[in-house]
Coordinates of C-alpha atoms in Angstrom, one line a residue:
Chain A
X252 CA 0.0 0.0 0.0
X253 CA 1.3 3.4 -0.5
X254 CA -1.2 6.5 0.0
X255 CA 0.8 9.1 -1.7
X256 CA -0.8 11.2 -4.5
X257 CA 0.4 10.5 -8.2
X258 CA 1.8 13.4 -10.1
X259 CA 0.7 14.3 -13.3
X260 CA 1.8 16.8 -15.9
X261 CA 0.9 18.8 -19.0
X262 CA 1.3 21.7 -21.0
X263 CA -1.2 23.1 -20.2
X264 CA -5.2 21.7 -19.6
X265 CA -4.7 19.0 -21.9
X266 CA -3.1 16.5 -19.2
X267 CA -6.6 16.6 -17.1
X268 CA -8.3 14.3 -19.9
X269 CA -6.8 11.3 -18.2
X270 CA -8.2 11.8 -15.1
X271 CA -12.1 10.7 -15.5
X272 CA -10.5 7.5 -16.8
X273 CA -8.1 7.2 -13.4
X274 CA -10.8 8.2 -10.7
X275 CA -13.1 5.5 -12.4
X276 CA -10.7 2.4 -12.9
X277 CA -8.6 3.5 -9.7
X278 CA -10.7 5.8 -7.3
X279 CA -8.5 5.3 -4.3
X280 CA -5.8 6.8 -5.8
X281 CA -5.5 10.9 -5.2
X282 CA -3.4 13.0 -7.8
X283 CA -1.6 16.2 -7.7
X284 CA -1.9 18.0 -11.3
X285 CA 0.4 20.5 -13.0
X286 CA -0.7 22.5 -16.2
X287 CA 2.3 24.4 -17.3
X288 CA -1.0 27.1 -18.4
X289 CA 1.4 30.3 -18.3
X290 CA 3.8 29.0 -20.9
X291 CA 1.4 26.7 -22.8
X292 CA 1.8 25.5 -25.7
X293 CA 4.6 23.4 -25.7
X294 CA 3.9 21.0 -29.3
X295 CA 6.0 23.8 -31.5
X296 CA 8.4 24.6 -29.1
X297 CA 12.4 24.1 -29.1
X298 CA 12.8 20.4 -27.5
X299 CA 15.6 22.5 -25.7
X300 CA 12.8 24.6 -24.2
X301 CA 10.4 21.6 -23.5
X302 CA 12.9 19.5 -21.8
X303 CA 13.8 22.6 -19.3
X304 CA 10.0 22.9 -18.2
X305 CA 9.4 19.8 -18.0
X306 CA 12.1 19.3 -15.5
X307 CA 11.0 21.8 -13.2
X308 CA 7.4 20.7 -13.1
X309 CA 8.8 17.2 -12.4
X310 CA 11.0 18.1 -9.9
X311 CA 8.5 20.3 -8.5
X312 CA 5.8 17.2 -8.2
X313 CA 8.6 15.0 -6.5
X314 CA 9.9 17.8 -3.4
X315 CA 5.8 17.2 -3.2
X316 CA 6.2 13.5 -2.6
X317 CA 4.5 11.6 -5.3
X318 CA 4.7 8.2 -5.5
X319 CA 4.6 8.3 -9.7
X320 CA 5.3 10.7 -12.3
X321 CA 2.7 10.4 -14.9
X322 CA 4.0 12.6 -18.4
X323 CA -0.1 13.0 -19.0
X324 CA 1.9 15.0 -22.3
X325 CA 2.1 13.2 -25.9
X326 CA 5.2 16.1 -26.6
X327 CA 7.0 15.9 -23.5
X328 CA 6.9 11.8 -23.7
X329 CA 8.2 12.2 -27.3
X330 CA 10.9 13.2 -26.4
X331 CA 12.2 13.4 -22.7
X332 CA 10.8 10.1 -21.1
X333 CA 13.9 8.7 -20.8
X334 CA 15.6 11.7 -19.5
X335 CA 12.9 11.9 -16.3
X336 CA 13.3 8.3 -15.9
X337 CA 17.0 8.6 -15.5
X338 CA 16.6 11.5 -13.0
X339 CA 14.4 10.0 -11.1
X340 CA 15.4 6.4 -10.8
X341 CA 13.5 5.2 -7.1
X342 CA 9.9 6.0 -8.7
X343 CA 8.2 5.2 -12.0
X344 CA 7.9 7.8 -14.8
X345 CA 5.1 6.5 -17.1
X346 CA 4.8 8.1 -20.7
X347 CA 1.3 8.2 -22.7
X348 CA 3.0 7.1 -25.7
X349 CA 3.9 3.2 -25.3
X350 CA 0.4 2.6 -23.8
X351 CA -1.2 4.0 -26.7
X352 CA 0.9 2.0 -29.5
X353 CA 0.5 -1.3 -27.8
X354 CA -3.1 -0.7 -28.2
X355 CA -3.0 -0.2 -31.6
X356 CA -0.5 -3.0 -32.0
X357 CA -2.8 -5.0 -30.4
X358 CA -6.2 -4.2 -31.4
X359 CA -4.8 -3.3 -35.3
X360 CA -4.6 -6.4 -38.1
X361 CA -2.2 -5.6 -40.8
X362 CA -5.1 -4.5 -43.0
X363 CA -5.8 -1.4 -40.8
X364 CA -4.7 2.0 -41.5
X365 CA -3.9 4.1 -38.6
X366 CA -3.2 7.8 -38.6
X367 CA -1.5 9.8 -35.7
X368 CA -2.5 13.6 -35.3
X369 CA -0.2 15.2 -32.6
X370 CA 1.7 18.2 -32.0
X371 CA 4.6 19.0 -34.4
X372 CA 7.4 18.0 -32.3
X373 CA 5.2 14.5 -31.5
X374 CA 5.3 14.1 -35.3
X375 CA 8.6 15.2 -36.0
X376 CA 9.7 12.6 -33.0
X377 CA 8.2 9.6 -34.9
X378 CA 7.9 8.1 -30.8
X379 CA 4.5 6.7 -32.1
X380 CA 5.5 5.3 -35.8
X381 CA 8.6 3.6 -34.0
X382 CA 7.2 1.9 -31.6
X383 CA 4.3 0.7 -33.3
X384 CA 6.8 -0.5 -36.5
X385 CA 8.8 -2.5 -33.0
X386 CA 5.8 -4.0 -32.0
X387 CA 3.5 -4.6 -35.8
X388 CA 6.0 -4.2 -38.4
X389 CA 3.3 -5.0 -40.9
X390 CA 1.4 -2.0 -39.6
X391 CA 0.8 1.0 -42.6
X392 CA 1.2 4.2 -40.0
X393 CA 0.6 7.8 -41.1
X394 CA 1.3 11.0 -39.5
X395 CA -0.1 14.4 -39.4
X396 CA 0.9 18.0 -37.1
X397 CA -2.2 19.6 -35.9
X398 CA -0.5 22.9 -34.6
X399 CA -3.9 24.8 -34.8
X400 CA -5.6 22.6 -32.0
X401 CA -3.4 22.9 -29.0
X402 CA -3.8 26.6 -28.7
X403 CA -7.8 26.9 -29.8
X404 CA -8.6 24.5 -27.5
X405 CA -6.3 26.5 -24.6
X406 CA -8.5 29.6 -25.2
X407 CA -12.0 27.5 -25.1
X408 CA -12.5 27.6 -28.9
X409 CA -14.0 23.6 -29.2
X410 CA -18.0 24.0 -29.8
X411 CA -17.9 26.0 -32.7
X412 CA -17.3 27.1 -36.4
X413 CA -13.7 27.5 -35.9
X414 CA -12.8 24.1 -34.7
X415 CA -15.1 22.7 -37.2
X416 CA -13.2 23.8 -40.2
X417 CA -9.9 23.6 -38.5
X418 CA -10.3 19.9 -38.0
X419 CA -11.6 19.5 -41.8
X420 CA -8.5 21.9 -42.8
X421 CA -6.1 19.4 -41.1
X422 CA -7.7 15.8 -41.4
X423 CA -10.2 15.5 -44.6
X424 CA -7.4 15.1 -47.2
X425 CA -5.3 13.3 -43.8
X426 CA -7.9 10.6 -43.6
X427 CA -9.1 10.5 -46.9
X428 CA -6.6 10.1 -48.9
X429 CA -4.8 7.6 -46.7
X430 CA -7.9 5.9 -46.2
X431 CA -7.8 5.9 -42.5
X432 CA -9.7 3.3 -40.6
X433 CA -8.0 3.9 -37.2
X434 CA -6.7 7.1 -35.5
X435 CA -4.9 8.0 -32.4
X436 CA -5.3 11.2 -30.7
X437 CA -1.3 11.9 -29.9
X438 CA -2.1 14.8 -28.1
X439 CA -4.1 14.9 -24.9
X440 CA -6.1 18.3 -25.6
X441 CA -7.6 16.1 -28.2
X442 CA -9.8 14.1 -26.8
X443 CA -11.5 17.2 -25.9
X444 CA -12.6 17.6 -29.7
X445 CA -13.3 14.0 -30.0
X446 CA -16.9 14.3 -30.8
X447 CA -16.3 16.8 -32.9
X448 CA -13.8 14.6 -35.0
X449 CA -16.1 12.1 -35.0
X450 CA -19.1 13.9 -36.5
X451 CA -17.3 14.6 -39.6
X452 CA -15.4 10.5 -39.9
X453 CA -18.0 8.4 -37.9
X454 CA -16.5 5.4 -39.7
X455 CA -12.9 6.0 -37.4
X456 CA -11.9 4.3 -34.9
X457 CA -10.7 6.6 -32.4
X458 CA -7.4 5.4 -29.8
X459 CA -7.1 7.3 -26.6
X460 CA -4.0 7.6 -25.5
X461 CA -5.2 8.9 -22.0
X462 CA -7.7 6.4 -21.5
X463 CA -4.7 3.8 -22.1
X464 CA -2.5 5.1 -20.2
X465 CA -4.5 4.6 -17.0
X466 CA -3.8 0.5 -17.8
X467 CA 0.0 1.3 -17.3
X468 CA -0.3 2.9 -14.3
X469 CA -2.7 0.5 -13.0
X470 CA -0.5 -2.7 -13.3
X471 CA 2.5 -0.3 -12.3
X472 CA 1.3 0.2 -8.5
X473 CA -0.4 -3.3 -8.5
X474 CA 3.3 -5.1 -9.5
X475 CA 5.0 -2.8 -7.0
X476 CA 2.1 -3.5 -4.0
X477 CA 2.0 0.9 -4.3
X478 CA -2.2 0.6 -4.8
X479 CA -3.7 3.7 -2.5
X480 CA -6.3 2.9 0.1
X481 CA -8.5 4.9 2.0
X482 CA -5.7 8.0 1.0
X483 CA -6.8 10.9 3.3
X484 CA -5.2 13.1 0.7
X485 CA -6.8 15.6 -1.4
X486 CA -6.7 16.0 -5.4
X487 CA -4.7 19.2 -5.9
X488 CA -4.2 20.8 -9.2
X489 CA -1.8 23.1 -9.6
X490 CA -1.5 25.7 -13.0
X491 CA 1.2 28.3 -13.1
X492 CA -1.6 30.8 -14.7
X493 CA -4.8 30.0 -12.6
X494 CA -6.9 31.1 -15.7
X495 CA -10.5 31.0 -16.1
X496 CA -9.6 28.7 -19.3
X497 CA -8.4 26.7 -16.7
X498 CA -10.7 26.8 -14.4
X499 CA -13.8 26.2 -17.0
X500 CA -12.2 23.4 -18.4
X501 CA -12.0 21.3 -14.8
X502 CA -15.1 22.6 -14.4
X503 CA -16.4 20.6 -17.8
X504 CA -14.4 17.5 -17.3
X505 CA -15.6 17.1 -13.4
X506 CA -19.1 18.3 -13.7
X507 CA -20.4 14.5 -13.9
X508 CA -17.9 13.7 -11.2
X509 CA -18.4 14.0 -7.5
X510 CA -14.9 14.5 -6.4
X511 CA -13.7 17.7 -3.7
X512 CA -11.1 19.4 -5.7
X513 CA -8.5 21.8 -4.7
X514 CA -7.0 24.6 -7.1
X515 CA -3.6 26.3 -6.8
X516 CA -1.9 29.1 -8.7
X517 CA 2.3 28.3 -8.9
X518 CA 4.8 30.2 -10.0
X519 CA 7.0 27.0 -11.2
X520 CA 9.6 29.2 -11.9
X521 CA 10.8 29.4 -8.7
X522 CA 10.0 26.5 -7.0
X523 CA 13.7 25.6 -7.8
X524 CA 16.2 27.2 -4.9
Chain B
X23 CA 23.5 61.5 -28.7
X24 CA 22.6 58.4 -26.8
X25 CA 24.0 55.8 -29.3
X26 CA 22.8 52.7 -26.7
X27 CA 20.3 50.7 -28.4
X28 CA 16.3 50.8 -28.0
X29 CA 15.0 47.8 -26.2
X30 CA 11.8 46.4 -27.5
X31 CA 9.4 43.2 -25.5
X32 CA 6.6 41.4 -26.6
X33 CA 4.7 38.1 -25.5
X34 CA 6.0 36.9 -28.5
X35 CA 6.5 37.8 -32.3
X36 CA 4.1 40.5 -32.7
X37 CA 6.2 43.1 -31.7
X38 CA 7.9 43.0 -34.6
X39 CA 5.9 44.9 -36.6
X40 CA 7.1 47.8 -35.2
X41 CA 10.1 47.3 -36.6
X42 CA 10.1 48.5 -40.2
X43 CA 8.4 51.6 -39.0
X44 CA 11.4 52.6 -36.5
X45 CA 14.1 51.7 -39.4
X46 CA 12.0 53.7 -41.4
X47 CA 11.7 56.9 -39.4
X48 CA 15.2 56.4 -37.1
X49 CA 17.2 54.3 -39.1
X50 CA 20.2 55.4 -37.0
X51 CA 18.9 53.9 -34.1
X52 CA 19.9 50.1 -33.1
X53 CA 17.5 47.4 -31.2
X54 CA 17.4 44.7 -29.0
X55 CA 14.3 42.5 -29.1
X56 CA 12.8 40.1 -26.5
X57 CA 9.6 38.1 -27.4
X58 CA 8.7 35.7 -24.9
X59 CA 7.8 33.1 -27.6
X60 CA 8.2 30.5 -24.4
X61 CA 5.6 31.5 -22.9
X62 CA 3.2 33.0 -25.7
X63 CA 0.3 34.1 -25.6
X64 CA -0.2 36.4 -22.9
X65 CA -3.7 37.9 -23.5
X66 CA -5.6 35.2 -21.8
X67 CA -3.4 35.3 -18.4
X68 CA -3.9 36.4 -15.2
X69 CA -2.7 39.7 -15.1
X70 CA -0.4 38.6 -11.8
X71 CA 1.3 36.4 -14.7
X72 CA 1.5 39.0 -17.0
X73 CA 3.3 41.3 -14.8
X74 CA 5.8 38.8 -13.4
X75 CA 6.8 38.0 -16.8
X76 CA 6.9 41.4 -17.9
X77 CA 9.2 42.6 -14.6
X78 CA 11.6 39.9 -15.5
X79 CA 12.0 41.0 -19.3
X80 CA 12.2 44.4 -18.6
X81 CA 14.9 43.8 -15.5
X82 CA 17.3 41.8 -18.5
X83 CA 16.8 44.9 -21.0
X84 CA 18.1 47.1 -18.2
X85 CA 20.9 45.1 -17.5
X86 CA 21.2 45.1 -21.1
X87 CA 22.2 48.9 -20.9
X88 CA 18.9 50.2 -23.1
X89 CA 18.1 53.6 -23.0
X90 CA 14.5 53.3 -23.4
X91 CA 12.1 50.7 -22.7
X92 CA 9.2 50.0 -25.8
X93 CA 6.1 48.0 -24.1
X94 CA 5.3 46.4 -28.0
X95 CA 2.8 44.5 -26.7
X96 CA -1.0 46.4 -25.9
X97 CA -1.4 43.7 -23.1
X98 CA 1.2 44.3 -21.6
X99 CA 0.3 47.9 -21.6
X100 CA -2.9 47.7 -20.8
X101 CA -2.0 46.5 -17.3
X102 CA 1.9 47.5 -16.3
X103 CA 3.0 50.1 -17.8
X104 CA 2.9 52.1 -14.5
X105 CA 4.8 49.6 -12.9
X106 CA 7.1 49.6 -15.6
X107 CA 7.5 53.3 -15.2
X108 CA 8.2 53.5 -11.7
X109 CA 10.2 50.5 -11.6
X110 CA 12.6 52.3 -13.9
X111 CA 12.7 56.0 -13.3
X112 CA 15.8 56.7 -14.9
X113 CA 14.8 55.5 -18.4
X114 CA 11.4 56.0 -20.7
X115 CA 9.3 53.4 -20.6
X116 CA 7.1 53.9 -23.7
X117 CA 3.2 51.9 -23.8
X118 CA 1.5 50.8 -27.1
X119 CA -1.6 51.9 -25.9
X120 CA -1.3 55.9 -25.7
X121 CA -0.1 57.0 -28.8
X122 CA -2.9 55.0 -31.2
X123 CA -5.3 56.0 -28.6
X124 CA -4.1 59.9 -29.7
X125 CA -4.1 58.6 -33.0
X126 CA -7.9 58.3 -32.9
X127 CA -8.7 61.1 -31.1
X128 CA -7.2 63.7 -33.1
X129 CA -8.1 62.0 -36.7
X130 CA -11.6 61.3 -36.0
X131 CA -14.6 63.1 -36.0
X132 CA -17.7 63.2 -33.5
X133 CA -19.6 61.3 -36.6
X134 CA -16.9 58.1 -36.2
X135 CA -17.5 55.1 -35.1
X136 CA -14.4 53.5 -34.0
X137 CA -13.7 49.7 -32.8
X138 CA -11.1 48.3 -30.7
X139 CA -9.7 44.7 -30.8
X140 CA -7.4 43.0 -28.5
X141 CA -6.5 40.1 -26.4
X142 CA -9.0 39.5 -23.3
X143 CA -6.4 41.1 -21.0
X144 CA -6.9 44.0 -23.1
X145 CA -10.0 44.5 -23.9
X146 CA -11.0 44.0 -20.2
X147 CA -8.6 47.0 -19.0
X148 CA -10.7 49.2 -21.2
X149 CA -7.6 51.3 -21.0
X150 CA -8.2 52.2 -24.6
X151 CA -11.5 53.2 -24.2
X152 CA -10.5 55.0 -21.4
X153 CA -8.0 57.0 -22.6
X154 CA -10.0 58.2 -26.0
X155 CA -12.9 59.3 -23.9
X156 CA -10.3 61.4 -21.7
X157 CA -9.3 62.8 -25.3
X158 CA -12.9 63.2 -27.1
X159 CA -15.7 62.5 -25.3
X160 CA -18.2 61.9 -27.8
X161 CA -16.8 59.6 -29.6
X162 CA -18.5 56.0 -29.6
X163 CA -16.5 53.0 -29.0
X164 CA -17.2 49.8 -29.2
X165 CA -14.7 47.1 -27.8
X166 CA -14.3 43.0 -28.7
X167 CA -11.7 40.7 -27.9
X168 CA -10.1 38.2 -30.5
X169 CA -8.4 35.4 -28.4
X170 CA -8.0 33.1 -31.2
X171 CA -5.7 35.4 -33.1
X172 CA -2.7 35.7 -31.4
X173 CA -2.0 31.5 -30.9
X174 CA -2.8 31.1 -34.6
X175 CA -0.7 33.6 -35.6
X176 CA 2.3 32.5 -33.1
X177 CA 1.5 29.2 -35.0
X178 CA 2.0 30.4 -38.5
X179 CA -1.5 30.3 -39.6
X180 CA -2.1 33.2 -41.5
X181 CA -3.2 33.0 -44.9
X182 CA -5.7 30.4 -45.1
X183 CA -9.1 29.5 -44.8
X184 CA -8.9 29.2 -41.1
X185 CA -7.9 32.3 -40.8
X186 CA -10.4 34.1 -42.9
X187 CA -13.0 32.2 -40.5
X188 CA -11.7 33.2 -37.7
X189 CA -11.3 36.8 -38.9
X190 CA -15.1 36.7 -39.8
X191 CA -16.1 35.2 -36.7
X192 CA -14.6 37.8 -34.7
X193 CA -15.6 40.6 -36.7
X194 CA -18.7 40.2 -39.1
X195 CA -21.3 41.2 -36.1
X196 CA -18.8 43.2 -34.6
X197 CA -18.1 45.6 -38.0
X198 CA -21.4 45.6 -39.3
X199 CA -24.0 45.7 -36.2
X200 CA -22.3 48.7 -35.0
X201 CA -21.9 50.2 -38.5
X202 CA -17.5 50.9 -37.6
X203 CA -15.8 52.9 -39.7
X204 CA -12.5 53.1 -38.1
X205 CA -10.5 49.8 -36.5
X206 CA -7.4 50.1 -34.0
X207 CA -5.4 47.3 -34.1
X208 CA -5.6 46.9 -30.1
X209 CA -2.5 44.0 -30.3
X210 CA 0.8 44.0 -32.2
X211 CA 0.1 40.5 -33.8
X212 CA -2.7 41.8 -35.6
X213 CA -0.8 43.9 -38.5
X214 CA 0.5 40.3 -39.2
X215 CA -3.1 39.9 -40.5
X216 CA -4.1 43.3 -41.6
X217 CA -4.4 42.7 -45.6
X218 CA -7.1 39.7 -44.7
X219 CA -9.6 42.1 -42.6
X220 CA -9.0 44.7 -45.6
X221 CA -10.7 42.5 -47.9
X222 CA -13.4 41.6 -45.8
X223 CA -14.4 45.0 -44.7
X224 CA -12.4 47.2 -47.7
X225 CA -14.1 50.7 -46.0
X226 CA -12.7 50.3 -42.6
X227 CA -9.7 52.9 -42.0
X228 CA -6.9 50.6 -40.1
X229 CA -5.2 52.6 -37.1
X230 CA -2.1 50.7 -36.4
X231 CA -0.4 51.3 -33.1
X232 CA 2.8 49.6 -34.2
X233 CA 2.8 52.5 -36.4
X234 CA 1.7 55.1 -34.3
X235 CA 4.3 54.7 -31.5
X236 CA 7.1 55.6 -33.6
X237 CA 5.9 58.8 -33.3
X238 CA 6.5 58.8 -29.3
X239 CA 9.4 57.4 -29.7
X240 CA 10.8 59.7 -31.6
X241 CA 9.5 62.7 -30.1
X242 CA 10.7 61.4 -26.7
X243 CA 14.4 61.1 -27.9
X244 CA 14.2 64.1 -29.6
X245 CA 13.5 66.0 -26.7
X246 CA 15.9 64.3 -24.6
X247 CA 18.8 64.2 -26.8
X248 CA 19.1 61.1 -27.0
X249 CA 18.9 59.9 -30.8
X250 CA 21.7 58.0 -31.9
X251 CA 24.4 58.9 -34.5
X252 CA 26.6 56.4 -36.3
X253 CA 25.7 53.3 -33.7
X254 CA 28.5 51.0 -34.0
X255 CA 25.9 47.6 -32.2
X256 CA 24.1 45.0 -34.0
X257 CA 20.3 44.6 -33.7
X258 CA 19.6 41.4 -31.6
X259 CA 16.7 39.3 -31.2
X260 CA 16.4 37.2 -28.1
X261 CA 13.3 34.8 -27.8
X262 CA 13.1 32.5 -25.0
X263 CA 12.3 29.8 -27.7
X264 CA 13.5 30.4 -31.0
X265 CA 11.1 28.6 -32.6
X266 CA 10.9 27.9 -36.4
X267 CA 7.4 30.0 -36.0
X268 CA 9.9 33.2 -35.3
X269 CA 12.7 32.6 -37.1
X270 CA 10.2 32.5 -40.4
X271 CA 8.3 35.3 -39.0
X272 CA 11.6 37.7 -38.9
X273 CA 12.7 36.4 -42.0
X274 CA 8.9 38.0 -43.5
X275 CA 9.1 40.9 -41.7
X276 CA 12.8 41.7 -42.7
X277 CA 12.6 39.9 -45.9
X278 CA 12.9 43.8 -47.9
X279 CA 14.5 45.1 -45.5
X280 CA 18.8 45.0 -45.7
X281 CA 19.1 45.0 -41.3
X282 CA 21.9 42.8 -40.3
X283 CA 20.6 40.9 -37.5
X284 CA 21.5 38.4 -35.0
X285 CA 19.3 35.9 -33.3
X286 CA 19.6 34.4 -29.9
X287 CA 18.1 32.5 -27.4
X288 CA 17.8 33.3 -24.1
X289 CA 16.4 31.2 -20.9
X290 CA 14.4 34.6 -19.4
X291 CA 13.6 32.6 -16.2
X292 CA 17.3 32.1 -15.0
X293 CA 18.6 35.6 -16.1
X294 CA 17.9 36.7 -12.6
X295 CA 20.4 36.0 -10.0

């Protein structure tokens, strides 16, 4: 048993997707959030630039005891996984991108077509293509950047006209012309315009990589014997700019939830002394 | 003669479009840049944020020996220029936000109807608003914000469809249902899109503040002595990610322009000791 809170991490708000999925197959567990909000987005930044944040969020979430470091961040996985593992070598850093291509590896027969939308640097990285050629070689895998979505979805442009034709600008000729069957939303803001993609393809299959995810972490603390019970703890989420974005968007994700909630503006900057 | 360099901030690359206008009008005088293309976009942040970043940019130009500070940024205006100002007595500090706002008042007539547009942080201050009615009372202004314009623009998306939506979006209602005549450019990104609102709305006379503080700037070192004369510096452009999005975006901006120019990234958060 171990009754510490997970951390998770993201850009921004895109990170709290996973959660819904984690309170339902895990609702022992308590979590302490970071949304990097004040210096979102990251998915067309310098890797430089990403791996420097996401060291201070992940440094900040361990001086605050976690027992796991969950990278709830298709770009940061893409690229510094490995680099947080090796820093922090007593607990587990799980990334959102294996989950999500042993899913398609295994639910995928070599006649499928599978598209992945993410950020630029998650495209750029090929994280997805490579481990999905490891695990299916047979596998036909396309790949698209969706720059627009990350920072529409930030400012609460999703039910509208806008995100509409953003979504046909980037994927009708993507999915079409490929002749997608299957695609993976490599970004976690994503599946906040999931019903939205699926209006205009309902023939897709759609893969959720923070709905996998939670499987990882699941058979992570169960291995280990690190399952929470009773945790006295409270859910904390933390956002270096406590915007009403923010705010609105915890609000949308939990309003079906019944779960006490605590919010916290941090200036991640200088956390590190 | 001051022959030290003019230093210029922005949330990210729209500051650069007053650029051209200062070569133009003071091509003696020699920049240094910062656009905080790390943490873009600002005009949906708490204004706590806003100012913390703002305090630490402004600190580095002033170690960086400018004579002036330029606020490039209407945001950033709209909420700190005071504190700017009396953080710094010994220097100008200069606001976007002033001289368009003269702009309007003395070239428009009780019969115009002007419109503002801006970030959220902006529009909220009403510090334009509140200015022009200080200078003409009965004029009518109307206000909107345009969140979605900065992040697309940061992300390159300019001339396409998605633009053109968004544009319309924004403005159709906003244009026509209070019959404007005049639009001020209430954020320095927005030039960056100026020719696509000219062809939806071909009557609308464009007030540009990127264009319009060239004149205080001017007029300030002017008075003060303080224009330079045979400046032996470079121009530099710092960004605290320097992104493909900015390097491109100089490279438009400059692109008839012969400026020798040097790029470099800086980490703003550690230039603090």
């Amino acid at each position: 048993m171990d009754n510490r809170s997970i951390g998770f991490f993201d850009s921004g708000l895109g990170g709290l997707t996973c959660i819904p999925y984690l309170t339902a197959a895990l609702p022992e567990e308590r979590i302490i959030y970071f949304g990097d909000t004040a210096r979102t987005p990251y998915g067309s930044k310098a890797t430089s630039t990403i791996r420097n944040f996401s060291m201070q969020i992940a440094d900040f979430l361990v001086q605050n005891d976690v027992k796991m470091i969950v990278i709830a961040c298709n770009t940061v996985s893409s690229i510094c996984l490995e680099d947080l593992q090796f820093r922090f070598p007593e607990i587990p850093v799980v990334g959102i991108i294996a989950p999500a291509a042993e899913k398609v590896a295994a639910s995928c027969g070599n006649e499928n077509r599978v598209g992945i939308i993410g950020t630029k640097v998650t495209i750029r990285s090929e994280a997805y293509n490579r481990l999905i050629r490891e695990l299916k070689p047979e596998l036909e895998v396309y790949s698209e950047p969706c720059p627009a979505f990350v920072p529409l979805i930030e400012e609460g442009i999703i039910r509208n006209d806008i995100m509409d034709m953003t979504i046909r600008y980037y994927l009708d000729d993507f999915v079409l012309e490929n002749r997608l069957d299957t695609l993976v939303l490599g970004c976690t803001h994503y599946p906040l315009i999931r019903d939205r993609i699926e209006r205009f393809y309902p023939d897709l299959r759609i893969i959720n990589p923070s709905e996998e995810i939670i499987c990882s972490i699941q058979q992570i603390l169960t291995e280990r014997s690190m399952l929470a019970i009773h945790s006295e703890r409270e859910n904390i989420f933390y956002a270096s700019d406590l915007s009403e974005n923010f705010m609105n968007m915890i609000e949308t994700i939990f309003s079906s939830q019944e779960m006490k909630v605590q919010f916290k503006n941090l200036d991640i900057e200088n956390t590190r002394k």
